[in-house]
Amino acid sequence: MKRYSRRTMLFGMGLAATGLGCGGANPFLLIPTLFSGGQAKTPAEFPLTVPAKKSEAKVVVLVSAKMGLSPDLAGVDRMLNAELVRILDAHIKENEQKVQVLKTQVLDNYKSENPNWRTASPQEIGKEFMADYVIDVEVRQMDLYKPGSRGQWLQGRAAVTVSAYDLSKQVRDAKYVQDFSIDYPRDHEIENDSPAVLSDFRMKFIRRIASDIAMKFTDTTQKVHDMN
């Protein structure tokens, strides 16, 4: 007989007590669906579906950052763009979705050949690549240091706006828009005792932001920790 972790059993008991989402059915019958092989599936908020009459969907990812970020964050928009493309593509392949994400190098070449690309709308850029979706990310605020620590301790904060455009629709407004904040790490700080530590922390923070954004557009499998 398959065993479930204590957390999973407690979750099932909670459903039984509240009747949430069960429609009168035994909530423990939902456990294998919610938790399969010690993993939980988090559904996308804005799924990237294949348009009618097409064999796959094409996605362009754009990242920009507001002026005024610290010198330690120079080029953060390009780094976040590359990481978001990489992580989003990995999730898509894991889920066996018929979605193609435009490669970072192709987008970089386009930007080099079009110095005024920032004046174009996300829809115009998406149509340039015959895309079905454009994911447009703006880093509104970002800092690597714990407030008041004078750069001695690292504890990142970022405020980001994520917009998604469905180019198959005859509308110019974004189909999905969300502002969110990220604190990394939440419960402790890291001593900034060398340039290598700072560089490593910055990259991990960028990957965390990219991972959180990717989860909004693809189903994500996460491990359920055994509480026994």
PDB file of C-alpha atoms in Angstrom:
ATOM      1  CA  MET A   1       0.000   0.000   0.000  1.00  0.00           C
ATOM      2  CA  LYS A   2       1.336   3.437  -0.939  1.00  0.00           C
ATOM      3  CA  ARG A   3       2.332   5.584   2.042  1.00  0.00           C
ATOM      4  CA  TYR A   4       1.790   9.343   2.228  1.00  0.00           C
ATOM      5  CA  SER A   5       3.714  11.854   4.295  1.00  0.00           C
ATOM      6  CA  ARG A   6       2.256  13.308   7.466  1.00  0.00           C
ATOM      7  CA  ARG A   7       1.812  16.685   5.743  1.00  0.00           C
ATOM      8  CA  THR A   8      -0.171  15.078   2.921  1.00  0.00           C
ATOM      9  CA  MET A   9      -2.424  13.212   5.357  1.00  0.00           C
ATOM     10  CA  LEU A  10      -3.054  16.381   7.359  1.00  0.00           C
ATOM     11  CA  PHE A  11      -3.904  18.200   4.127  1.00  0.00           C
ATOM     12  CA  GLY A  12      -6.444  15.500   3.282  1.00  0.00           C
ATOM     13  CA  MET A  13      -7.917  15.718   6.758  1.00  0.00           C
ATOM     14  CA  GLY A  14      -8.224  19.476   6.340  1.00  0.00           C
ATOM     15  CA  LEU A  15     -10.145  19.006   3.114  1.00  0.00           C
ATOM     16  CA  ALA A  16     -12.373  16.482   4.856  1.00  0.00           C
ATOM     17  CA  ALA A  17     -13.124  18.951   7.651  1.00  0.00           C
ATOM     18  CA  THR A  18     -13.898  21.871   5.355  1.00  0.00           C
ATOM     19  CA  GLY A  19     -15.279  20.066   2.325  1.00  0.00           C
ATOM     20  CA  LEU A  20     -13.265  22.397   0.080  1.00  0.00           C
ATOM     21  CA  GLY A  21     -13.292  21.419  -3.566  1.00  0.00           C
ATOM     22  CA  CYS A  22     -14.566  17.896  -2.923  1.00  0.00           C
ATOM     23  CA  GLY A  23     -18.181  18.121  -3.933  1.00  0.00           C
ATOM     24  CA  GLY A  24     -19.042  15.542  -1.271  1.00  0.00           C
ATOM     25  CA  ALA A  25     -16.388  13.095  -2.472  1.00  0.00           C
ATOM     26  CA  ASN A  26     -13.826  11.503  -0.194  1.00  0.00           C
ATOM     27  CA  PRO A  27     -10.938  14.043  -0.156  1.00  0.00           C
ATOM     28  CA  PHE A  28      -8.370  11.273   0.347  1.00  0.00           C
ATOM     29  CA  LEU A  29      -9.170  10.098  -3.178  1.00  0.00           C
ATOM     30  CA  LEU A  30      -7.668  13.407  -4.357  1.00  0.00           C
ATOM     31  CA  ILE A  31      -4.308  12.782  -2.706  1.00  0.00           C
ATOM     32  CA  PRO A  32      -2.770  10.725  -5.560  1.00  0.00           C
ATOM     33  CA  THR A  33      -3.755  13.507  -7.989  1.00  0.00           C
ATOM     34  CA  LEU A  34      -2.450  16.370  -5.875  1.00  0.00           C
ATOM     35  CA  PHE A  35       0.630  14.528  -4.672  1.00  0.00           C
ATOM     36  CA  SER A  36       2.127  11.992  -7.051  1.00  0.00           C
ATOM     37  CA  GLY A  37       5.387  10.324  -6.167  1.00  0.00           C
ATOM     38  CA  GLY A  38       6.133  12.899  -3.452  1.00  0.00           C
ATOM     39  CA  GLN A  39       5.576  15.799  -5.850  1.00  0.00           C
ATOM     40  CA  ALA A  40       2.931  18.510  -6.116  1.00  0.00           C
ATOM     41  CA  LYS A  41       1.851  20.208  -9.349  1.00  0.00           C
ATOM     42  CA  THR A  42       1.326  23.970  -9.306  1.00  0.00           C
ATOM     43  CA  PRO A  43      -0.818  25.104 -12.265  1.00  0.00           C
ATOM     44  CA  ALA A  44       0.121  28.127 -14.365  1.00  0.00           C
ATOM     45  CA  GLU A  45      -1.760  31.386 -13.788  1.00  0.00           C
ATOM     46  CA  PHE A  46      -1.600  32.226 -17.509  1.00  0.00           C
ATOM     47  CA  PRO A  47      -1.090  29.000 -19.510  1.00  0.00           C
ATOM     48  CA  LEU A  48       0.651  29.283 -22.883  1.00  0.00           C
ATOM     49  CA  THR A  49      -1.726  27.349 -25.107  1.00  0.00           C
ATOM     50  CA  VAL A  50      -1.327  26.522 -28.784  1.00  0.00           C
ATOM     51  CA  PRO A  51      -3.550  28.734 -30.978  1.00  0.00           C
ATOM     52  CA  ALA A  52      -6.122  27.117 -33.233  1.00  0.00           C
ATOM     53  CA  LYS A  53      -4.781  25.910 -36.594  1.00  0.00           C
ATOM     54  CA  LYS A  54      -1.185  25.941 -35.317  1.00  0.00           C
ATOM     55  CA  SER A  55       1.042  23.039 -34.293  1.00  0.00           C
ATOM     56  CA  GLU A  56       2.893  25.028 -31.611  1.00  0.00           C
ATOM     57  CA  ALA A  57       2.915  28.395 -29.881  1.00  0.00           C
ATOM     58  CA  LYS A  58       5.812  30.841 -30.104  1.00  0.00           C
ATOM     59  CA  VAL A  59       6.789  33.076 -27.181  1.00  0.00           C
ATOM     60  CA  VAL A  60       9.036  36.149 -26.990  1.00  0.00           C
ATOM     61  CA  VAL A  61      10.391  37.208 -23.581  1.00  0.00           C
ATOM     62  CA  LEU A  62      11.358  40.860 -23.022  1.00  0.00           C
ATOM     63  CA  VAL A  63      12.942  42.231 -19.838  1.00  0.00           C
ATOM     64  CA  SER A  64      13.719  45.866 -19.077  1.00  0.00           C
ATOM     65  CA  ALA A  65      14.876  47.680 -15.951  1.00  0.00           C
ATOM     66  CA  LYS A  66      14.121  51.201 -14.825  1.00  0.00           C
ATOM     67  CA  MET A  67      16.930  53.735 -14.723  1.00  0.00           C
ATOM     68  CA  GLY A  68      18.577  54.434 -11.392  1.00  0.00           C
ATOM     69  CA  LEU A  69      19.541  50.937 -10.238  1.00  0.00           C
ATOM     70  CA  SER A  70      22.884  50.641  -8.441  1.00  0.00           C
ATOM     71  CA  PRO A  71      26.092  49.974 -10.418  1.00  0.00           C
ATOM     72  CA  ASP A  72      26.134  46.455  -8.920  1.00  0.00           C
ATOM     73  CA  LEU A  73      23.022  45.747 -10.997  1.00  0.00           C
ATOM     74  CA  ALA A  74      24.360  46.903 -14.372  1.00  0.00           C
ATOM     75  CA  GLY A  75      23.069  44.527 -17.051  1.00  0.00           C
ATOM     76  CA  VAL A  76      20.551  42.901 -14.713  1.00  0.00           C
ATOM     77  CA  ASP A  77      17.830  43.143 -17.379  1.00  0.00           C
ATOM     78  CA  ARG A  78      19.856  41.098 -19.863  1.00  0.00           C
ATOM     79  CA  MET A  79      20.827  38.531 -17.204  1.00  0.00           C
ATOM     80  CA  LEU A  80      17.216  38.160 -16.064  1.00  0.00           C
ATOM     81  CA  ASN A  81      16.063  37.860 -19.699  1.00  0.00           C
ATOM     82  CA  ALA A  82      18.504  35.006 -20.338  1.00  0.00           C
ATOM     83  CA  GLU A  83      17.610  33.161 -17.119  1.00  0.00           C
ATOM     84  CA  LEU A  84      13.874  33.526 -17.680  1.00  0.00           C
ATOM     85  CA  VAL A  85      14.197  32.108 -21.211  1.00  0.00           C
ATOM     86  CA  ARG A  86      16.291  29.201 -19.903  1.00  0.00           C
ATOM     87  CA  ILE A  87      13.994  28.305 -16.984  1.00  0.00           C
ATOM     88  CA  LEU A  88      10.765  28.798 -18.946  1.00  0.00           C
ATOM     89  CA  ASP A  89      12.081  26.573 -21.739  1.00  0.00           C
ATOM     90  CA  ALA A  90      13.093  23.889 -19.219  1.00  0.00           C
ATOM     91  CA  HIS A  91       9.592  23.844 -17.672  1.00  0.00           C
ATOM     92  CA  ILE A  92       7.985  23.678 -21.112  1.00  0.00           C
ATOM     93  CA  LYS A  93      10.104  20.684 -22.092  1.00  0.00           C
ATOM     94  CA  GLU A  94       9.400  18.969 -18.772  1.00  0.00           C
ATOM     95  CA  ASN A  95       5.673  19.406 -19.361  1.00  0.00           C
ATOM     96  CA  GLU A  96       6.021  18.311 -23.013  1.00  0.00           C
ATOM     97  CA  GLN A  97       4.233  21.434 -24.190  1.00  0.00           C
ATOM     98  CA  LYS A  98       4.205  22.423 -27.839  1.00  0.00           C
ATOM     99  CA  VAL A  99       5.635  25.863 -27.125  1.00  0.00           C
ATOM    100  CA  GLN A 100       8.779  27.444 -28.551  1.00  0.00           C
ATOM    101  CA  VAL A 101      10.587  30.181 -26.607  1.00  0.00           C
ATOM    102  CA  LEU A 102      12.658  32.581 -28.713  1.00  0.00           C
ATOM    103  CA  LYS A 103      16.348  32.044 -27.934  1.00  0.00           C
ATOM    104  CA  THR A 104      18.259  34.795 -26.138  1.00  0.00           C
ATOM    105  CA  GLN A 105      20.872  35.115 -28.902  1.00  0.00           C
ATOM    106  CA  VAL A 106      18.209  35.738 -31.552  1.00  0.00           C
ATOM    107  CA  LEU A 107      16.660  38.488 -29.425  1.00  0.00           C
ATOM    108  CA  ASP A 108      20.094  40.000 -28.699  1.00  0.00           C
ATOM    109  CA  ASN A 109      20.835  40.128 -32.427  1.00  0.00           C
ATOM    110  CA  TYR A 110      17.531  41.894 -33.020  1.00  0.00           C
ATOM    111  CA  LYS A 111      18.323  44.469 -30.325  1.00  0.00           C
ATOM    112  CA  SER A 112      21.798  45.095 -31.797  1.00  0.00           C
ATOM    113  CA  GLU A 113      20.335  45.636 -35.264  1.00  0.00           C
ATOM    114  CA  ASN A 114      17.556  47.859 -33.893  1.00  0.00           C
ATOM    115  CA  PRO A 115      19.095  50.330 -31.391  1.00  0.00           C
ATOM    116  CA  ASN A 116      15.691  51.984 -30.880  1.00  0.00           C
ATOM    117  CA  TRP A 117      13.920  48.720 -30.082  1.00  0.00           C
ATOM    118  CA  ARG A 118      12.753  50.079 -26.720  1.00  0.00           C
ATOM    119  CA  THR A 119      10.454  52.543 -28.506  1.00  0.00           C
ATOM    120  CA  ALA A 120       8.543  49.664 -30.106  1.00  0.00           C
ATOM    121  CA  SER A 121       5.563  48.130 -28.294  1.00  0.00           C
ATOM    122  CA  PRO A 122       5.683  44.507 -27.077  1.00  0.00           C
ATOM    123  CA  GLN A 123       3.108  43.642 -29.746  1.00  0.00           C
ATOM    124  CA  GLU A 124       5.263  45.143 -32.516  1.00  0.00           C
ATOM    125  CA  ILE A 125       8.308  43.193 -31.358  1.00  0.00           C
ATOM    126  CA  GLY A 126       6.282  40.012 -31.045  1.00  0.00           C
ATOM    127  CA  LYS A 127       4.941  40.365 -34.584  1.00  0.00           C
ATOM    128  CA  GLU A 128       8.514  40.853 -35.816  1.00  0.00           C
ATOM    129  CA  PHE A 129       9.143  37.238 -34.773  1.00  0.00           C
ATOM    130  CA  MET A 130       5.634  35.985 -35.705  1.00  0.00           C
ATOM    131  CA  ALA A 131       5.068  35.197 -32.031  1.00  0.00           C
ATOM    132  CA  ASP A 132       1.789  34.193 -30.419  1.00  0.00           C
ATOM    133  CA  TYR A 133       2.670  35.540 -26.972  1.00  0.00           C
ATOM    134  CA  VAL A 134       4.948  38.232 -25.558  1.00  0.00           C
ATOM    135  CA  ILE A 135       5.973  38.128 -21.911  1.00  0.00           C
ATOM    136  CA  ASP A 136       7.095  41.622 -20.930  1.00  0.00           C
ATOM    137  CA  VAL A 137       8.920  42.050 -17.608  1.00  0.00           C
ATOM    138  CA  GLU A 138       9.879  45.363 -16.025  1.00  0.00           C
ATOM    139  CA  VAL A 139      12.174  45.506 -13.001  1.00  0.00           C
ATOM    140  CA  ARG A 140      10.833  48.575 -11.208  1.00  0.00           C
ATOM    141  CA  GLN A 141      13.095  48.366  -8.167  1.00  0.00           C
ATOM    142  CA  MET A 142      15.913  46.093  -7.060  1.00  0.00           C
ATOM    143  CA  ASP A 143      18.503  46.109  -4.301  1.00  0.00           C
ATOM    144  CA  LEU A 144      20.991  43.501  -3.124  1.00  0.00           C
ATOM    145  CA  TYR A 145      21.739  44.815   0.360  1.00  0.00           C
ATOM    146  CA  LYS A 146      19.950  44.655   3.684  1.00  0.00           C
ATOM    147  CA  PRO A 147      18.665  48.156   4.555  1.00  0.00           C
ATOM    148  CA  GLY A 148      20.938  50.005   6.930  1.00  0.00           C
ATOM    149  CA  SER A 149      23.799  47.491   6.631  1.00  0.00           C
ATOM    150  CA  ARG A 150      25.983  49.796   4.481  1.00  0.00           C
ATOM    151  CA  GLY A 151      26.615  46.975   2.030  1.00  0.00           C
ATOM    152  CA  GLN A 152      27.927  44.554   4.662  1.00  0.00           C
ATOM    153  CA  TRP A 153      24.956  42.166   4.480  1.00  0.00           C
ATOM    154  CA  LEU A 154      23.144  40.789   1.449  1.00  0.00           C
ATOM    155  CA  GLN A 155      19.361  40.412   1.474  1.00  0.00           C
ATOM    156  CA  GLY A 156      17.756  41.130  -1.886  1.00  0.00           C
ATOM    157  CA  ARG A 157      14.498  42.939  -2.635  1.00  0.00           C
ATOM    158  CA  ALA A 158      12.859  43.456  -5.993  1.00  0.00           C
ATOM    159  CA  ALA A 159       9.607  44.891  -7.341  1.00  0.00           C
ATOM    160  CA  VAL A 160       8.591  43.557 -10.754  1.00  0.00           C
ATOM    161  CA  THR A 161       5.721  44.037 -13.199  1.00  0.00           C
ATOM    162  CA  VAL A 162       4.914  41.082 -15.462  1.00  0.00           C
ATOM    163  CA  SER A 163       2.639  41.533 -18.471  1.00  0.00           C
ATOM    164  CA  ALA A 164       1.615  38.966 -21.081  1.00  0.00           C
ATOM    165  CA  TYR A 165       0.192  39.768 -24.504  1.00  0.00           C
ATOM    166  CA  ASP A 166      -1.845  37.309 -26.551  1.00  0.00           C
ATOM    167  CA  LEU A 167      -1.146  38.353 -30.147  1.00  0.00           C
ATOM    168  CA  SER A 168      -3.924  36.149 -31.488  1.00  0.00           C
ATOM    169  CA  LYS A 169      -6.432  38.578 -29.967  1.00  0.00           C
ATOM    170  CA  GLN A 170      -7.323  41.856 -31.668  1.00  0.00           C
ATOM    171  CA  VAL A 171      -6.552  43.928 -28.562  1.00  0.00           C
ATOM    172  CA  ARG A 172      -3.516  46.023 -27.654  1.00  0.00           C
ATOM    173  CA  ASP A 173      -3.864  45.723 -23.886  1.00  0.00           C
ATOM    174  CA  ALA A 174      -2.045  43.021 -21.969  1.00  0.00           C
ATOM    175  CA  LYS A 175      -4.098  39.900 -21.302  1.00  0.00           C
ATOM    176  CA  TYR A 176      -2.309  39.329 -17.976  1.00  0.00           C
ATOM    177  CA  VAL A 177      -0.693  41.910 -15.667  1.00  0.00           C
ATOM    178  CA  GLN A 178       0.708  41.402 -12.195  1.00  0.00           C
ATOM    179  CA  ASP A 179       2.899  43.455  -9.879  1.00  0.00           C
ATOM    180  CA  PHE A 180       4.769  41.474  -7.276  1.00  0.00           C
ATOM    181  CA  SER A 181       7.644  41.777  -4.822  1.00  0.00           C
ATOM    182  CA  ILE A 182      10.394  39.311  -3.967  1.00  0.00           C
ATOM    183  CA  ASP A 183      12.519  39.150  -0.817  1.00  0.00           C
ATOM    184  CA  TYR A 184      15.538  36.856  -1.058  1.00  0.00           C
ATOM    185  CA  PRO A 185      16.294  35.181   1.243  1.00  0.00           C
ATOM    186  CA  ARG A 186      13.349  35.932   3.522  1.00  0.00           C
ATOM    187  CA  ASP A 187      14.607  34.729   6.893  1.00  0.00           C
ATOM    188  CA  HIS A 188      18.311  35.616   6.996  1.00  0.00           C
ATOM    189  CA  GLU A 189      21.049  37.704   5.452  1.00  0.00           C
ATOM    190  CA  ILE A 190      24.420  36.748   3.936  1.00  0.00           C
ATOM    191  CA  GLU A 191      27.692  38.455   4.820  1.00  0.00           C
ATOM    192  CA  ASN A 192      29.154  40.341   1.875  1.00  0.00           C
ATOM    193  CA  ASP A 193      32.807  39.550   2.479  1.00  0.00           C
ATOM    194  CA  SER A 194      34.149  39.305  -1.088  1.00  0.00           C
ATOM    195  CA  PRO A 195      33.343  40.246  -4.707  1.00  0.00           C
ATOM    196  CA  ALA A 196      32.837  36.536  -5.442  1.00  0.00           C
ATOM    197  CA  VAL A 197      30.139  36.274  -2.753  1.00  0.00           C
ATOM    198  CA  LEU A 198      28.374  39.341  -4.155  1.00  0.00           C
ATOM    199  CA  SER A 199      28.502  37.984  -7.728  1.00  0.00           C
ATOM    200  CA  ASP A 200      27.185  34.570  -6.660  1.00  0.00           C
ATOM    201  CA  PHE A 201      24.381  36.131  -4.615  1.00  0.00           C
ATOM    202  CA  ARG A 202      23.336  38.408  -7.472  1.00  0.00           C
ATOM    203  CA  MET A 203      23.079  35.437  -9.867  1.00  0.00           C
ATOM    204  CA  LYS A 204      21.073  33.342  -7.387  1.00  0.00           C
ATOM    205  CA  PHE A 205      18.711  36.262  -6.781  1.00  0.00           C
ATOM    206  CA  ILE A 206      18.186  36.730 -10.526  1.00  0.00           C
ATOM    207  CA  ARG A 207      17.461  33.015 -10.906  1.00  0.00           C
ATOM    208  CA  ARG A 208      14.940  33.183  -8.091  1.00  0.00           C
ATOM    209  CA  ILE A 209      13.115  36.060  -9.799  1.00  0.00           C
ATOM    210  CA  ALA A 210      13.183  34.202 -13.135  1.00  0.00           C
ATOM    211  CA  SER A 211      11.860  31.027 -11.504  1.00  0.00           C
ATOM    212  CA  ASP A 212       8.978  32.881  -9.837  1.00  0.00           C
ATOM    213  CA  ILE A 213       8.009  34.493 -13.156  1.00  0.00           C
ATOM    214  CA  ALA A 214       8.246  31.224 -15.122  1.00  0.00           C
ATOM    215  CA  MET A 215       5.815  29.588 -12.670  1.00  0.00           C
ATOM    216  CA  LYS A 216       3.142  32.060 -13.777  1.00  0.00           C
ATOM    217  CA  PHE A 217       3.176  30.667 -17.319  1.00  0.00           C
ATOM    218  CA  THR A 218       3.907  26.949 -16.955  1.00  0.00           C
ATOM    219  CA  ASP A 219       2.760  24.162 -14.638  1.00  0.00           C
ATOM    220  CA  THR A 220       5.519  23.501 -12.135  1.00  0.00           C
ATOM    221  CA  THR A 221       6.341  20.303 -10.259  1.00  0.00           C
ATOM    222  CA  GLN A 222       7.605  20.765  -6.696  1.00  0.00           C
ATOM    223  CA  LYS A 223       8.773  18.212  -4.151  1.00  0.00           C
ATOM    224  CA  VAL A 224       6.594  17.568  -1.121  1.00  0.00           C
ATOM    225  CA  HIS A 225       8.848  17.188   1.903  1.00  0.00           C
ATOM    226  CA  ASP A 226       8.198  14.117   4.056  1.00  0.00           C
ATOM    227  CA  MET A 227       7.310  15.217   7.607  1.00  0.00           C
ATOM    228  CA  ASN A 228       7.627  11.756   9.214  1.00  0.00           C
TER     229      ASN A 228
END
